[in-house]
Short mmCIF file of C-alpha atoms and ligand atoms in Angstrom, two decimals:
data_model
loop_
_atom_site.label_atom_id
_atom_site.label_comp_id
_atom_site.label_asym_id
_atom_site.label_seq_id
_atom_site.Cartn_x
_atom_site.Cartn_y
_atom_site.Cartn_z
CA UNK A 230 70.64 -42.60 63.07
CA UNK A 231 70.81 -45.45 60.70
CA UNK A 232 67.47 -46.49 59.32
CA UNK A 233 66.83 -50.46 58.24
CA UNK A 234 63.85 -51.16 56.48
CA UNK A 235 62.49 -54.90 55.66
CA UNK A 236 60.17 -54.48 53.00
CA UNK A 237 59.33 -56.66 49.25
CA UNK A 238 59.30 -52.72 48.18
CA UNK A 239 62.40 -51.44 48.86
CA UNK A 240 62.22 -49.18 45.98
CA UNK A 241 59.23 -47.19 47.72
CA UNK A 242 61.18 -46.85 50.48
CA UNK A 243 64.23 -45.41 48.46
CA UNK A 244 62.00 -43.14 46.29
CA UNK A 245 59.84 -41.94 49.31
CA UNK A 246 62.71 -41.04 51.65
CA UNK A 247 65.30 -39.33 49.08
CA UNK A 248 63.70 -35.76 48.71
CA UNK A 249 63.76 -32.70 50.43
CA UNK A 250 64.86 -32.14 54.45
CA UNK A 251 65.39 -35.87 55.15
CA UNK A 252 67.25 -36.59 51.66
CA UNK A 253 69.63 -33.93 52.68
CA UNK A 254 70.34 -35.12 56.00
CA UNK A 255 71.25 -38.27 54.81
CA UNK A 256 73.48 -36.83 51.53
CA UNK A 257 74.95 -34.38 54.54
CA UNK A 258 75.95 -38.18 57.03
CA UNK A 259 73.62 -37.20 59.30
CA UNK A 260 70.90 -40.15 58.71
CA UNK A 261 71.83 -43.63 56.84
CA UNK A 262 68.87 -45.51 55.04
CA UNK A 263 68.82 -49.35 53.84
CA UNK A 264 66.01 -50.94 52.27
CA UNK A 265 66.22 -54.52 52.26
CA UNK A 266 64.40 -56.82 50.13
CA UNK A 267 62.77 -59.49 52.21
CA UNK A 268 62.33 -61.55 48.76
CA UNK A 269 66.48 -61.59 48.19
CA UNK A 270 66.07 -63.99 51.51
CA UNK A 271 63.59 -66.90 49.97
CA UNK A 272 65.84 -69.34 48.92
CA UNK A 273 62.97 -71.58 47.23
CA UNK A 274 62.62 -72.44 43.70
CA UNK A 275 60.45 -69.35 42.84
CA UNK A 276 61.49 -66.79 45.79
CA UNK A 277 58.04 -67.21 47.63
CA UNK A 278 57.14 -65.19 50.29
CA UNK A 279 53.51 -66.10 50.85
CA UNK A 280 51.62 -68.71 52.29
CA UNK A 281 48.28 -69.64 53.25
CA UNK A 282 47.27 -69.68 56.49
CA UNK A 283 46.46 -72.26 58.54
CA UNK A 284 42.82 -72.69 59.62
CA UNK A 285 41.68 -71.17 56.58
CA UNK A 286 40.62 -67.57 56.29
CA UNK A 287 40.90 -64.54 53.57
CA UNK A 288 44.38 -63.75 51.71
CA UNK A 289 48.01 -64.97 52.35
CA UNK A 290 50.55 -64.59 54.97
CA UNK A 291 54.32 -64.02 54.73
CA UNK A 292 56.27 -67.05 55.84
CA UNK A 293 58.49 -66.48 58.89
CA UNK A 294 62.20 -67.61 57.42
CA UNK A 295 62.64 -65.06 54.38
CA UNK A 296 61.82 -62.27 57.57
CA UNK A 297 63.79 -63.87 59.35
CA UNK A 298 67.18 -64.20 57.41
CA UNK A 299 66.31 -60.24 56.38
CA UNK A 300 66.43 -59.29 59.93
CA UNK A 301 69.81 -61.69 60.85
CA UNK A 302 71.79 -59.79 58.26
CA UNK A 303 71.10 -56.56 59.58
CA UNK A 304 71.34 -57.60 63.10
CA UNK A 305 75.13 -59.26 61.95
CA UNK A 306 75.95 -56.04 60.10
CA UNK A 307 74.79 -54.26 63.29
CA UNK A 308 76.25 -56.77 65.72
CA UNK A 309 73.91 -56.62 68.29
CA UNK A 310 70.16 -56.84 68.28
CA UNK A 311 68.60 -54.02 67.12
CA UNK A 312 64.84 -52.37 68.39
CA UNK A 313 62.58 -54.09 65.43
CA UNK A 314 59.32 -51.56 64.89
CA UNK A 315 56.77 -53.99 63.13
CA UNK A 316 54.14 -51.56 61.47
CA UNK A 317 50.82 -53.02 62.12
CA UNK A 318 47.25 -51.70 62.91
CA UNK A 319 47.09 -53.61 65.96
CA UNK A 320 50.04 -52.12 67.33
CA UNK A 321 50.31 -49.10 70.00
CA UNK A 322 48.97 -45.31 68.36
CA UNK A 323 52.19 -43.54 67.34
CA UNK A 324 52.92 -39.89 68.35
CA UNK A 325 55.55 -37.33 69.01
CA UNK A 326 56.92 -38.37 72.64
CA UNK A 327 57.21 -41.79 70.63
CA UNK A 328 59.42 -40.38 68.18
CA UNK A 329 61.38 -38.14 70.68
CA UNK A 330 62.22 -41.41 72.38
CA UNK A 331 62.67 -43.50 69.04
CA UNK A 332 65.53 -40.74 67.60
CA UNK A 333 67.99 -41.64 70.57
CA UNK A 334 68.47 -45.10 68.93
CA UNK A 335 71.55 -45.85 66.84
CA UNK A 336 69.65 -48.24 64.63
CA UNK A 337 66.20 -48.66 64.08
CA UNK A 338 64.63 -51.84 62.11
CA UNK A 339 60.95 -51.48 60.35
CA UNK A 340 59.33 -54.79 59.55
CA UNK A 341 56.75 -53.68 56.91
CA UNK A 342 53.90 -57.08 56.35
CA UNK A 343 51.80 -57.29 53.32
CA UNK A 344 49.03 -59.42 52.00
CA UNK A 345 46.98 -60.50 55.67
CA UNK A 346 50.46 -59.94 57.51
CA UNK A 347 53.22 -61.84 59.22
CA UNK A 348 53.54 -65.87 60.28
CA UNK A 349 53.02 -64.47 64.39
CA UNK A 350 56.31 -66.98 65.72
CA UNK A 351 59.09 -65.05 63.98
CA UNK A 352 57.29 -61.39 65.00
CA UNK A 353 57.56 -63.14 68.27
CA UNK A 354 61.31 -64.03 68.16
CA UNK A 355 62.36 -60.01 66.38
CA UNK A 356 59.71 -57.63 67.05
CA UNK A 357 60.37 -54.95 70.29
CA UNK A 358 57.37 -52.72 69.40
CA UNK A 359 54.43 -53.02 67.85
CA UNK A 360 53.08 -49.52 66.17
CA UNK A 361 50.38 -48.41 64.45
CA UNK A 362 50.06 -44.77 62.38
CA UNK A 363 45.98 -44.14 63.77
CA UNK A 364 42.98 -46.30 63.46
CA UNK A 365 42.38 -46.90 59.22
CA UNK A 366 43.90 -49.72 57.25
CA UNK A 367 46.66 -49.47 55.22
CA UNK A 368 47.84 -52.22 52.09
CA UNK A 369 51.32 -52.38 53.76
CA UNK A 370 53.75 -51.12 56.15
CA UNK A 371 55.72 -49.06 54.02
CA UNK A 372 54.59 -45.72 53.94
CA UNK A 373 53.49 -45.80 58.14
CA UNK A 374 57.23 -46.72 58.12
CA UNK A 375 58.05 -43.57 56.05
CA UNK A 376 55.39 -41.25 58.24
CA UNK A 377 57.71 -42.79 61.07
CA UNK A 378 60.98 -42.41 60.02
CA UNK A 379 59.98 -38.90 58.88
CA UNK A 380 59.17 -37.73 62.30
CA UNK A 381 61.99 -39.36 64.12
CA UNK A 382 64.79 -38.25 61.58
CA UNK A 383 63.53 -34.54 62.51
CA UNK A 384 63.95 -35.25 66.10
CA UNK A 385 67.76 -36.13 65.56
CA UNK A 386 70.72 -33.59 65.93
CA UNK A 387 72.06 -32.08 62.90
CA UNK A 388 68.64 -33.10 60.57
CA UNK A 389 66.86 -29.94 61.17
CA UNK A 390 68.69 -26.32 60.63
CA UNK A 391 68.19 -24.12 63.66
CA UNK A 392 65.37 -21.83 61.70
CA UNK A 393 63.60 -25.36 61.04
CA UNK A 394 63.72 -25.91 64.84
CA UNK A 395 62.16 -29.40 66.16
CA UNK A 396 60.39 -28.79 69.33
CA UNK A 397 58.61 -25.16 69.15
CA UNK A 398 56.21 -26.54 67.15
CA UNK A 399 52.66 -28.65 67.47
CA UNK A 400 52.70 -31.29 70.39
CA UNK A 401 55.23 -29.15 72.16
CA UNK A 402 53.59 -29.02 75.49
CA UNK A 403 50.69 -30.68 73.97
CA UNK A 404 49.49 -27.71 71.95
CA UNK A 405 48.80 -27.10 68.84
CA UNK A 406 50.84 -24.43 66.72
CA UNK A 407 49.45 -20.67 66.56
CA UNK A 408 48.55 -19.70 62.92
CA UNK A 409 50.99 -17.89 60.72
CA UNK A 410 50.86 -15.18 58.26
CA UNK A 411 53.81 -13.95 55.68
CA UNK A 412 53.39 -10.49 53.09
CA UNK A 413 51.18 -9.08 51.69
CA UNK A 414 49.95 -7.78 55.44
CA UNK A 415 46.51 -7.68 53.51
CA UNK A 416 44.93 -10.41 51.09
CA UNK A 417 41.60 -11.21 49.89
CA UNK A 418 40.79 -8.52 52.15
CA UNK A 419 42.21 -10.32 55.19
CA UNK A 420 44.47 -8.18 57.31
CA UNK A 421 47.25 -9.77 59.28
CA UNK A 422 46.32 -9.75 63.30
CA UNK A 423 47.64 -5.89 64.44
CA UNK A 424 49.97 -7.36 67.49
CA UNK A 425 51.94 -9.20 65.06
CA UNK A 426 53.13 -5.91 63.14
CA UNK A 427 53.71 -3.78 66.67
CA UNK A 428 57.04 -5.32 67.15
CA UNK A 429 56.17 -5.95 70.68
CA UNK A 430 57.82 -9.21 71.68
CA UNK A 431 56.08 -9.68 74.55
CA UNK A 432 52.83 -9.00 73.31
CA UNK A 433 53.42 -11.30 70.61
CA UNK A 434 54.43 -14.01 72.54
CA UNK A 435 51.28 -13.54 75.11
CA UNK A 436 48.98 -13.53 71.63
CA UNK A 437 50.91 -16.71 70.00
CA UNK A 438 50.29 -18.77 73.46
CA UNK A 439 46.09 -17.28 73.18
CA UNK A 440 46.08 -18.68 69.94
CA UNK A 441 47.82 -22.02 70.29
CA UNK A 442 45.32 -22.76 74.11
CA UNK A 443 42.12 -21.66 72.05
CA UNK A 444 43.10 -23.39 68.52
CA UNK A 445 43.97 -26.85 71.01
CA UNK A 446 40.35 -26.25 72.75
CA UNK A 447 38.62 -26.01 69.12
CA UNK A 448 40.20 -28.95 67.57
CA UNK A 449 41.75 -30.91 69.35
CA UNK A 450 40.14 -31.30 72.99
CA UNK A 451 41.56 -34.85 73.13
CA UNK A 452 45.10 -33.10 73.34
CA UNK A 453 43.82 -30.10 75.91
CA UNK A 454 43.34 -32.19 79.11
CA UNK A 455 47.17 -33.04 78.38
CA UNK A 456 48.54 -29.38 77.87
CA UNK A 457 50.47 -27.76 81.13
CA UNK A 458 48.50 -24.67 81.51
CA UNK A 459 48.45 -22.10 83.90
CA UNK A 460 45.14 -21.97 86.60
CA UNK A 461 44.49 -18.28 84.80
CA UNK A 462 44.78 -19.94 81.15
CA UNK A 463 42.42 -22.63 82.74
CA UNK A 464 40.21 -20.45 83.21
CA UNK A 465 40.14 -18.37 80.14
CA UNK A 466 39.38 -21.23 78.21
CA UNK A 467 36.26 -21.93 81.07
CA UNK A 468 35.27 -18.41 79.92
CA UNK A 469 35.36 -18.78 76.53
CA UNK A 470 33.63 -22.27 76.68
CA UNK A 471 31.07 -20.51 78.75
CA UNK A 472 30.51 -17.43 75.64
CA UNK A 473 30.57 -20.28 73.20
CA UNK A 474 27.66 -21.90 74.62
CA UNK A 475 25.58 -18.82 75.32
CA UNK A 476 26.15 -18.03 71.67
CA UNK A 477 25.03 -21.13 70.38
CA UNK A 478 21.94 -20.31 72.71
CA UNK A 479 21.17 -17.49 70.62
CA UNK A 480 20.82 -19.21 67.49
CL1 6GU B 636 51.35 -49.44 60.88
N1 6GU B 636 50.02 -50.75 58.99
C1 6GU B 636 48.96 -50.98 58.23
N2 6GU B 636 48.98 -51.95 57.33
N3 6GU B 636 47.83 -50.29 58.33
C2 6GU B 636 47.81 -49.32 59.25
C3 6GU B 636 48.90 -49.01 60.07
C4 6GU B 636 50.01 -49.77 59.92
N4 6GU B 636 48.57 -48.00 60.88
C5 6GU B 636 47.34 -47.69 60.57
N5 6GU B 636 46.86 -48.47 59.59
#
């Protein structure tokens, strides 16, 4: 996977990106990571990248040529056009089938705007998706593009190890993980959960799956009505809805 970023930060890019799991993968050749400065493409008296808009109205806009001309010498480097992922609040919610799909790419361009955003005629002529990291505002498109790359880097072969393992984990099957627990087997006076000291694999596994269906119904309920469950694990969780609400009765 080779990563292209158009930014006027490239150095936040570099920075962000060169540590732990995903700065070994790309020492090891399994990921590739440009940053290019949109400002090296202004070729005006003072390298401007700004303008105001027209019609009036708050801040400045970057002017469509200098994000242009960044983009054209990738896509020449490339020789083809490549998928262009402009990072942008108005764009659609990002998530983990997103970046399943996103990691079978050979390139992938990330248009990070700043100031009020992007002159809308060259997103129109470069832009394949439109993507936003959740419903807040953000100063720039850098570090949603680093939250993206992040997640589809670990989705590509060779980036994880196999005890790191990419799929087992939250979202798979639209659950959340089960919780976790490492020595001492007692802390603060916390004991870890009996089952997972029996050595019973089976019984483990049945307890893990509990966890994960009851954690998804607590927190995230949004996710639940997605999850492939069983009519009996439908059911336990219409139980336990049922004893939630008869204890919140009795208070
Ligand atoms: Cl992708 N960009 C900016 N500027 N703000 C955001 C965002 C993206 N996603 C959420 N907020």
């Amino acid at each position: 996977m080779n990563f292209h970023v158009l930014t006027l930060f490239p150095e936040m890019i570099l920075q962000g990106m060169n540590t732990s799991i995903i700065g070994r993968a790309i020492a090891n050749g399994y990921l590739s990571l440009e940053a290019v400065n949109i400002r090296d493409y202004a070729f005006n008296k003072h390298q401007k990248v700004d303008d105001y808009p027209y019609g009036g109205g708050a801040g400045m806009l970057m002017q469509a040529e200098p994000v242009y001309l960044a983009w054209e010498a990738v896509a020449r480097r490339i020789g083809r056009r490549p998928r262009v992922v402009y990072l942008t609040p108005q764009g659609s919610v990002f998530n983990q089938s997103m970046a399943r799909e996103m990691a079978k790419e050979e390139d992938l361009v990330f248009l990070c705007g700043h100031y009020e955003g992007i002159d809308e005629r060259v997103l129109e002529e470069i832009v394949t998706d439109y993507v936003s990291i959740g419903d807040y505002v953000l100063t720039g498109g850098e570090l949603p593009a680093m939250v993206m790359m992040d997640s589809v880097a670990r989705m590509v072969p060779g980036v994880l190890s196999n005890h790191e393992s990419g799929e087992t984990e939250s979202f798979a099957g639209n659950l959340l993980e089960y919780p976790q627990y490492s020595r001492p087997e007692e802390w603060h006076g916390k004991k870890v959960p009996e089952v997972l000291l029996s050595g019973h694999h089976a019984n483990i596994e049945k307890w893990r799956r509990e966890q994960s269906i009851l954690r998804t119904a607590k927190r995230r309920p949004d996710l639940l009505k997605k999850a492939e469950l069983t009519n009996k694990e439908w059911n336990e969780i219409r139980q336990w809805k049922k004893q939630q609400k008869t204890d919140a009765d009795q208070e």
